Short mmCIF file of N, CA and C in Angstrom, two decimals:
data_model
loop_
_atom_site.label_atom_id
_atom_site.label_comp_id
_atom_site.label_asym_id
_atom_site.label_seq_id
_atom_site.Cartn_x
_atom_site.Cartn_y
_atom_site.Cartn_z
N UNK A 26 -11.07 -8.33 12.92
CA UNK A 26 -10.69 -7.30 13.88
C UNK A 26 -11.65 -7.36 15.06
N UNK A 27 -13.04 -7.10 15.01
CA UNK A 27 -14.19 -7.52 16.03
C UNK A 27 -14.01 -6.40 17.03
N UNK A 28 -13.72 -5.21 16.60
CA UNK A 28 -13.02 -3.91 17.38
C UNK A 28 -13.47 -2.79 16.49
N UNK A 29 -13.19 -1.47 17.79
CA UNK A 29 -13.63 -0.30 17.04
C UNK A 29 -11.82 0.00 16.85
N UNK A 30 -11.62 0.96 16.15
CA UNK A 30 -9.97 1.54 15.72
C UNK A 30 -10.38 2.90 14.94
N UNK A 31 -9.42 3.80 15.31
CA UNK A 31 -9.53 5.21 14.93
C UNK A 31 -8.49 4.79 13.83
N UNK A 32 -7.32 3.97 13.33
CA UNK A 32 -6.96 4.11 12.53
C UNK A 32 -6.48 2.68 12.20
N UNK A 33 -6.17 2.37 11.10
CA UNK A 33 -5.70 1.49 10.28
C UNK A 33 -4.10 1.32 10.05
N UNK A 34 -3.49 0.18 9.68
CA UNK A 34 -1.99 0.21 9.47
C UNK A 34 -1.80 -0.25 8.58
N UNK A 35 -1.78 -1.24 7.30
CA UNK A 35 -1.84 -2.12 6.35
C UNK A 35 -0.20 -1.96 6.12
N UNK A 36 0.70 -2.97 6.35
CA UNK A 36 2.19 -3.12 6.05
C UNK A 36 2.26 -4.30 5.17
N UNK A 37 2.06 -3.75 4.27
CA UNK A 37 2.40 -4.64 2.34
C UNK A 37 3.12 -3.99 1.57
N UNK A 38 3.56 -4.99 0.66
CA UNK A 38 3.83 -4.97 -0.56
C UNK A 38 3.85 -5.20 -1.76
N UNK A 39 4.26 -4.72 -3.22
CA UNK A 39 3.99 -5.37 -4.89
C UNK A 39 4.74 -6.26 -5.10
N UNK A 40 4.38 -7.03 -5.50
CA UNK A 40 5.35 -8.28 -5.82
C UNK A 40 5.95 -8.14 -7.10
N UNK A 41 5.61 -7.20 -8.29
CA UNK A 41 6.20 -6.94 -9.36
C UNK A 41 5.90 -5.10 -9.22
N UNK A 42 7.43 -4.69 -10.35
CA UNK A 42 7.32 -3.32 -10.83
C UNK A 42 6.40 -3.62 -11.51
N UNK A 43 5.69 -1.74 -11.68
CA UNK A 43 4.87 -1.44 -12.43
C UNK A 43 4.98 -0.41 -13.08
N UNK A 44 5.25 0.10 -14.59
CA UNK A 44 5.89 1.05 -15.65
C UNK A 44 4.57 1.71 -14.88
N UNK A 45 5.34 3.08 -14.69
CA UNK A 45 4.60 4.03 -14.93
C UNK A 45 4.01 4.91 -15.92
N UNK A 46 3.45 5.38 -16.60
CA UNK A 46 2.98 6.28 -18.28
C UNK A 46 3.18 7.37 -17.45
N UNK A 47 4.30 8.70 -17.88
CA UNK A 47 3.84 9.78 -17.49
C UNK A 47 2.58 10.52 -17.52
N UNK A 48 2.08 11.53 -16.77
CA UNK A 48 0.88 12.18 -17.64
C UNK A 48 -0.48 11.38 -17.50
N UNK A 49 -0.21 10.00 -16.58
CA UNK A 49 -1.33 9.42 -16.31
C UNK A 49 -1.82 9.19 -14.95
N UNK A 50 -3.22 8.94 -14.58
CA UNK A 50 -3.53 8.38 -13.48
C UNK A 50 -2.71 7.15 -12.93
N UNK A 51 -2.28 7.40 -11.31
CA UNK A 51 -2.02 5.69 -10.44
C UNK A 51 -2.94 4.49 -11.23
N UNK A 52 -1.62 3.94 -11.38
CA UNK A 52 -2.48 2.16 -11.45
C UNK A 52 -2.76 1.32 -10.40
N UNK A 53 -4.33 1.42 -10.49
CA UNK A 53 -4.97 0.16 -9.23
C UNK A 53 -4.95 -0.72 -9.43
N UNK A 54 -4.37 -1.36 -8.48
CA UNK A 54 -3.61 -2.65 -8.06
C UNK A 54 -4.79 -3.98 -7.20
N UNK A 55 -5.86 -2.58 -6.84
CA UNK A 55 -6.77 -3.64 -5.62
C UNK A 55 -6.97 -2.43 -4.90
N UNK A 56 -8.11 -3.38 -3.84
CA UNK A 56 -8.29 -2.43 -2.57
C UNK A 56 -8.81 -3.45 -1.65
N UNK A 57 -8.97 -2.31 -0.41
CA UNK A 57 -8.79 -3.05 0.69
C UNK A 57 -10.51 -3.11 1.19
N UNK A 58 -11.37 -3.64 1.53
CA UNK A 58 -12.72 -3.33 1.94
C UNK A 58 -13.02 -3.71 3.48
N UNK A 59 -13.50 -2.57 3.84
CA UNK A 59 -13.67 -2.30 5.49
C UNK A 59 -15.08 -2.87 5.83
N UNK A 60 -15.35 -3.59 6.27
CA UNK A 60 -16.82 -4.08 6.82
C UNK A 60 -16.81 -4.31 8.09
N UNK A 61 -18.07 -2.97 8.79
CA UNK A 61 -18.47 -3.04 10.06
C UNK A 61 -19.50 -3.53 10.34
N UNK A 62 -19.73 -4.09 11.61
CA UNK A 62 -20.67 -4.49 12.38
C UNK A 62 -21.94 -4.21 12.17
N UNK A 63 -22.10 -2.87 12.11
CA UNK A 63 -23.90 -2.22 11.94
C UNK A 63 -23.94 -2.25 10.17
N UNK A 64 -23.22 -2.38 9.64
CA UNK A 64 -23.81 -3.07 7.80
C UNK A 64 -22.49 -1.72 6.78
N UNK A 65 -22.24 -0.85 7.72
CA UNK A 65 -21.45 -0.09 6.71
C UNK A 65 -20.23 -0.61 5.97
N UNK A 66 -19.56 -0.30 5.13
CA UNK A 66 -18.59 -0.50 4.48
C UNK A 66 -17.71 0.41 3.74
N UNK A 67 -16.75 0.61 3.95
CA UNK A 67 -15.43 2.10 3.46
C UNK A 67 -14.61 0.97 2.47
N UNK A 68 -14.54 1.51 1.32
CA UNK A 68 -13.03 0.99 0.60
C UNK A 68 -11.69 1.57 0.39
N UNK A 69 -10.87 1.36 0.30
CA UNK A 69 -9.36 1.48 0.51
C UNK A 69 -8.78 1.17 -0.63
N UNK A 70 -8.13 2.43 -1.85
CA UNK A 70 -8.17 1.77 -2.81
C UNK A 70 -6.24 1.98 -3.21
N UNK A 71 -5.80 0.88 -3.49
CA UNK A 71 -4.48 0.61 -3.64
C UNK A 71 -4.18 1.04 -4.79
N UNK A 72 -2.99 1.83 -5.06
CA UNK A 72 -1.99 2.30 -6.46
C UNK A 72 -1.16 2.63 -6.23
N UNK A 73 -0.43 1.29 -7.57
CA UNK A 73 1.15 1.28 -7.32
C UNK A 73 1.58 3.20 -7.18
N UNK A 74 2.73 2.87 -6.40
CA UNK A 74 3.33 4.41 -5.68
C UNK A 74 2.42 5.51 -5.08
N UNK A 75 1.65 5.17 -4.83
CA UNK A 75 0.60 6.11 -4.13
C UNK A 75 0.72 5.60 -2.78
N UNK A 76 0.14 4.37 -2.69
CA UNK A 76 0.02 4.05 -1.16
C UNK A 76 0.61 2.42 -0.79
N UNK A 77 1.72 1.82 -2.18
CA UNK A 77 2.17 0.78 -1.67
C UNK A 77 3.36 0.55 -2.91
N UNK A 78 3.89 0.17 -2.54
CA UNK A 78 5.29 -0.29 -4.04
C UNK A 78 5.97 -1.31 -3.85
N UNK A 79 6.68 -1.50 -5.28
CA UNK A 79 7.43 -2.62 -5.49
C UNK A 79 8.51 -3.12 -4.18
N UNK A 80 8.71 -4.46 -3.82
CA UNK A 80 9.14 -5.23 -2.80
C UNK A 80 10.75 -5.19 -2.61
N UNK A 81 11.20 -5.01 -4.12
CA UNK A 81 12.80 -5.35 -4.49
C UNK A 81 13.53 -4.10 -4.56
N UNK A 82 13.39 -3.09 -3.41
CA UNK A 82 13.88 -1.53 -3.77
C UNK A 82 14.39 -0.87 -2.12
N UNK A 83 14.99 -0.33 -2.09
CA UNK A 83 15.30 0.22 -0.82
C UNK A 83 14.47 1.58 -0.73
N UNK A 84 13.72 1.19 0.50
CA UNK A 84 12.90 2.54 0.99
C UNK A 84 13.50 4.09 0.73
N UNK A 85 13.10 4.96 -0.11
CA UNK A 85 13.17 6.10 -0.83
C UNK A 85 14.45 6.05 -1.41
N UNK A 86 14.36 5.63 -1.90
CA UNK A 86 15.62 5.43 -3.19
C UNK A 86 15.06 5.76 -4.35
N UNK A 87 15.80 6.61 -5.43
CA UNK A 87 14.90 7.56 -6.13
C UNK A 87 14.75 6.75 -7.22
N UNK A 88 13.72 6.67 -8.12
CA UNK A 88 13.64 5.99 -9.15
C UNK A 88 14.72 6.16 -10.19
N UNK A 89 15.24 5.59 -11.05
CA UNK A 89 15.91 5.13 -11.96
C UNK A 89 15.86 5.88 -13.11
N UNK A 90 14.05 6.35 -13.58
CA UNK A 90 13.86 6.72 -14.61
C UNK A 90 13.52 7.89 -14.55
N UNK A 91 13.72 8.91 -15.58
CA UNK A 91 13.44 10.40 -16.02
C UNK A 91 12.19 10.83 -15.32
N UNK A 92 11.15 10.12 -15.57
CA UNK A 92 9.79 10.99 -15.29
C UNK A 92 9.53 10.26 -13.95
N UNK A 93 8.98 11.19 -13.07
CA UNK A 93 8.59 10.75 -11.51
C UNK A 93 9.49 10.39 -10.82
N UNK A 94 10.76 10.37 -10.94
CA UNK A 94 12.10 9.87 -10.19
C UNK A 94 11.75 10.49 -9.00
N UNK A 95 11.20 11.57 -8.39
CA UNK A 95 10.98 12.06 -7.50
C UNK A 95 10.28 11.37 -6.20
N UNK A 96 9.07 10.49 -6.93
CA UNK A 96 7.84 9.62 -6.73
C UNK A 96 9.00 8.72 -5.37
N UNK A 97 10.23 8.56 -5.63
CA UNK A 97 11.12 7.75 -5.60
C UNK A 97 11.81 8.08 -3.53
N UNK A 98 11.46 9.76 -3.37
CA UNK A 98 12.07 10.56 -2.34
C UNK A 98 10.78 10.20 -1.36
N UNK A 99 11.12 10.05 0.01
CA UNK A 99 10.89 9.67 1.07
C UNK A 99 9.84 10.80 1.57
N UNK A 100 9.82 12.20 0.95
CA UNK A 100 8.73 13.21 0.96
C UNK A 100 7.40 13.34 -0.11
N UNK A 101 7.66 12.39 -1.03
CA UNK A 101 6.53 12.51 -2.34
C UNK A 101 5.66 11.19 -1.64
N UNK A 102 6.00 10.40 -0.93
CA UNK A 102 5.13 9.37 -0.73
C UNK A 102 4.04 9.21 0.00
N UNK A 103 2.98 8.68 0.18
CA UNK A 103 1.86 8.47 0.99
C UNK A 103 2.16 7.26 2.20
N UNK A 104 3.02 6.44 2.23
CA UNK A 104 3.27 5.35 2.56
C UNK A 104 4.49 5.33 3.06
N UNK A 105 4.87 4.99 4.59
CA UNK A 105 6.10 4.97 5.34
C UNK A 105 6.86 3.77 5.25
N UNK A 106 8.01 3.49 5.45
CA UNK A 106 8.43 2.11 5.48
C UNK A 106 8.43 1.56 6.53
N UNK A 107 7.89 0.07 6.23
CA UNK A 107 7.75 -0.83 7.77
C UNK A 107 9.06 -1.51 8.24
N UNK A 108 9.03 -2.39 7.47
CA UNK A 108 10.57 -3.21 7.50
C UNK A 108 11.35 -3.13 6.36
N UNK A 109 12.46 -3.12 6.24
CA UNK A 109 13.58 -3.56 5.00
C UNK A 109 14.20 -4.51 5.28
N UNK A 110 14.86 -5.35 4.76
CA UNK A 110 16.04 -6.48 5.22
C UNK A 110 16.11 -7.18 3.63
N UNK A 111 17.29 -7.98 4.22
CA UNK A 111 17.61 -8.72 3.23
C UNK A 111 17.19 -10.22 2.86
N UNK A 112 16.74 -10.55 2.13
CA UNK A 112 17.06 -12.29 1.75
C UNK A 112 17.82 -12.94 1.73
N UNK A 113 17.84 -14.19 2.14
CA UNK A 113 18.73 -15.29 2.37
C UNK A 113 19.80 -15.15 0.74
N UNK A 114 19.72 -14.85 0.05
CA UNK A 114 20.06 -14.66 -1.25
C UNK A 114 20.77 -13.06 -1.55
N UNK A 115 20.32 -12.30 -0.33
CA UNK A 115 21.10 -11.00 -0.62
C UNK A 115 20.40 -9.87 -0.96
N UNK A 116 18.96 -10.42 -2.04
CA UNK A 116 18.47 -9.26 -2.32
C UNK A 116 17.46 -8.43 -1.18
N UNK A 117 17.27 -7.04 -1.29
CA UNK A 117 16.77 -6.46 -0.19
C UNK A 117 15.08 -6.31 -0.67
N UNK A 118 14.16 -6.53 0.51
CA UNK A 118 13.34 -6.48 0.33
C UNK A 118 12.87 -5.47 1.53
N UNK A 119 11.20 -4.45 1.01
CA UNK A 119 11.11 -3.89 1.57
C UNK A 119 9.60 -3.81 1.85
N UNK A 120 9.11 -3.57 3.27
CA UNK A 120 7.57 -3.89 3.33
C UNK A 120 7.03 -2.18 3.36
N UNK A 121 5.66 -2.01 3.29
CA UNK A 121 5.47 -0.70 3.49
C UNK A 121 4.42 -0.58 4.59
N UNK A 122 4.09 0.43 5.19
CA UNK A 122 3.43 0.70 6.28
C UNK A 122 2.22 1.66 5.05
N UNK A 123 0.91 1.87 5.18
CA UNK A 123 0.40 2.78 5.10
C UNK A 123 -1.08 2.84 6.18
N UNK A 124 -1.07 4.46 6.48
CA UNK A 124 -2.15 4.45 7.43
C UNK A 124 -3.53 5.25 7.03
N UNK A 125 -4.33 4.79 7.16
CA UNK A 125 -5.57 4.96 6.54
C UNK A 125 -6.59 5.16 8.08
N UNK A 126 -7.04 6.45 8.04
CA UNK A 126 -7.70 7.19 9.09
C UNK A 126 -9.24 6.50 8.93
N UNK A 127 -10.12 6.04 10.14
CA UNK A 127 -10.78 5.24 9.87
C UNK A 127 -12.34 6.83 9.70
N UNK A 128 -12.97 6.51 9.37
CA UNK A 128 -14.42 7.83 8.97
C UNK A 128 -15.18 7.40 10.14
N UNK A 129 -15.20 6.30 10.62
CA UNK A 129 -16.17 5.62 11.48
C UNK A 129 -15.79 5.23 13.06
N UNK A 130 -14.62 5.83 13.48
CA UNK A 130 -13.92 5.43 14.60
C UNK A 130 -15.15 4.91 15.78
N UNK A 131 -16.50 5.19 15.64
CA UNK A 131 -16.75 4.46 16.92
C UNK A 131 -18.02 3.26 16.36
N UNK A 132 -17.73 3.09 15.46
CA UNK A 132 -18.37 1.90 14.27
C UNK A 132 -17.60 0.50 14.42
N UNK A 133 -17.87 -0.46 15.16
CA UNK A 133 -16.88 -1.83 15.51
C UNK A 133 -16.88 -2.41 14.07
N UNK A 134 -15.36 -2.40 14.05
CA UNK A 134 -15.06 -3.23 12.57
C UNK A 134 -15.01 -4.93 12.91
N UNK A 135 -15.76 -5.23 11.62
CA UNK A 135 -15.94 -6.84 11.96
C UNK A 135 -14.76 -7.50 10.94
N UNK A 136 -14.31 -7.17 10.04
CA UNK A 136 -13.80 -7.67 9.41
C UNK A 136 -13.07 -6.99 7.96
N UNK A 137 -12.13 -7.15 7.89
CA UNK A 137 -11.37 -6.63 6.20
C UNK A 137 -10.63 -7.32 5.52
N UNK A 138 -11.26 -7.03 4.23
CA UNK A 138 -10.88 -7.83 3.29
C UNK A 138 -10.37 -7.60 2.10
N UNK A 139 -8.97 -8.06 0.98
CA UNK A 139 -8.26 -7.65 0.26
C UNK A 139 -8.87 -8.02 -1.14
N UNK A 140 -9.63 -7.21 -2.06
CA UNK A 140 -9.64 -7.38 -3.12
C UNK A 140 -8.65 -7.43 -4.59
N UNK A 141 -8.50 -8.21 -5.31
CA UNK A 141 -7.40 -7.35 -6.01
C UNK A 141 -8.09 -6.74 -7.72
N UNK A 142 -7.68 -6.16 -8.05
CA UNK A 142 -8.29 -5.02 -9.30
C UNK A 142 -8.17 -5.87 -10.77
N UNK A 143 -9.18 -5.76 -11.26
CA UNK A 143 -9.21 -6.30 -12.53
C UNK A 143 -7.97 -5.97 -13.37
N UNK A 144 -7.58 -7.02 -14.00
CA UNK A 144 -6.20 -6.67 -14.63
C UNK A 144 -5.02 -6.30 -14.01
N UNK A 145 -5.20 -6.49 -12.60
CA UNK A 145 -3.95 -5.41 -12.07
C UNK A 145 -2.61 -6.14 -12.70
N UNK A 146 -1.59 -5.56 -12.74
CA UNK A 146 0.02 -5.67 -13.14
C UNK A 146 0.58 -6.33 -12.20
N UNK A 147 0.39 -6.52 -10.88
CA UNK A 147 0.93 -7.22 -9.47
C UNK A 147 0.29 -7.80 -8.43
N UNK A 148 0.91 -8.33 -8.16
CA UNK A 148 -0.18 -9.02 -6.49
C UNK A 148 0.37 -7.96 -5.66
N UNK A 149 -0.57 -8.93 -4.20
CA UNK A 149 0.20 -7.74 -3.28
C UNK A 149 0.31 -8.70 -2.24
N UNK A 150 1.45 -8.41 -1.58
CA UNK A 150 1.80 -9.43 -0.34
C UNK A 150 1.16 -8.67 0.65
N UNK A 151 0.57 -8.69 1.76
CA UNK A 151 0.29 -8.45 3.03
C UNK A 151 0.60 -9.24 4.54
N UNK A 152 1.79 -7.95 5.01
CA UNK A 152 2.77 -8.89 5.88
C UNK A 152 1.71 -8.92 7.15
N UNK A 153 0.95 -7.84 7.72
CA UNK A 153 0.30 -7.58 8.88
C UNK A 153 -0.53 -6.70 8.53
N UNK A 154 -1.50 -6.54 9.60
CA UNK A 154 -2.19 -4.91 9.53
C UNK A 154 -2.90 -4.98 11.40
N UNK A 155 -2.52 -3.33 11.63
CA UNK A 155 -2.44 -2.69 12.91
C UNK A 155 -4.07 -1.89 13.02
N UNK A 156 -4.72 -2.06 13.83
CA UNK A 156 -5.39 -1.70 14.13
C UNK A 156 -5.57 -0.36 15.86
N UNK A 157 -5.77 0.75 15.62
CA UNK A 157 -5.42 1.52 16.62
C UNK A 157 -6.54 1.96 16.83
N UNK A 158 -6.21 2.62 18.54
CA UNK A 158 -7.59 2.62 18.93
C UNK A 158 -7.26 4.48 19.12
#
């Protein structure tokens, strides 16, 4: 980035579902790590349906299953949709937008970088990320 930004954009997605357990904490998937210029560092921490989801689903389309179907509505989410479209093959794929308010807006970011979480259940594709000033 080599820039200061008041906010962040990260437009990704899971490359696999991930069962949810009712009654339990988000599953971390990864995170994102912010490293600025003068030595600080913020992390960004990814879970499935919190702040990024599965690829093969149409943006707020309610889940399928009994518990959290809600998780599913276009108002329970943390995360906006970036793009949808289809594949050469038909199936629809969908990217997500999420924006992450920076703590440090006049701190020049040098660089960010995608960790992914021990054990996680999915990768994560990352189509772009927006940097705002």
């Amino acid at each position: 980035i080599n820039d200061i930004a008041s906010s962040l954009v990260f437009e990704h997605t899971a490359t696999d579902y991930v069962f949810r357990t009712p009654w339990t904490p988000l599953k971390k998937i990864g995170k994102y790590v912010v490293y600025y210029e003068d030595g600080k560092c913020e992390e960004i921490e990814l879970t499935y349906t919190g702040n990024i989801s599965y690829w093969n689903r149409h943006f707020g389309e309610p889940f399928k299953g009994r518990y959290y179907r809600h998780n599913g509505y276009i108002g329970a989410m943390w995360y906006t949709s970036g793009n949808e479209g289809r594949l050469p093959d038909g199936r629809v794929y969908t990217l997500y937008r999420y924006e992450w308010i920076n703590p440090h807006p006049k701190s020049k970011i040098s660089r960010v970088e995608f960790v992914s979480a021990e054990n996680a259940e999915t990768k994560v594709i990352i189509n772009k990320l927006i940097a705002y000033k």
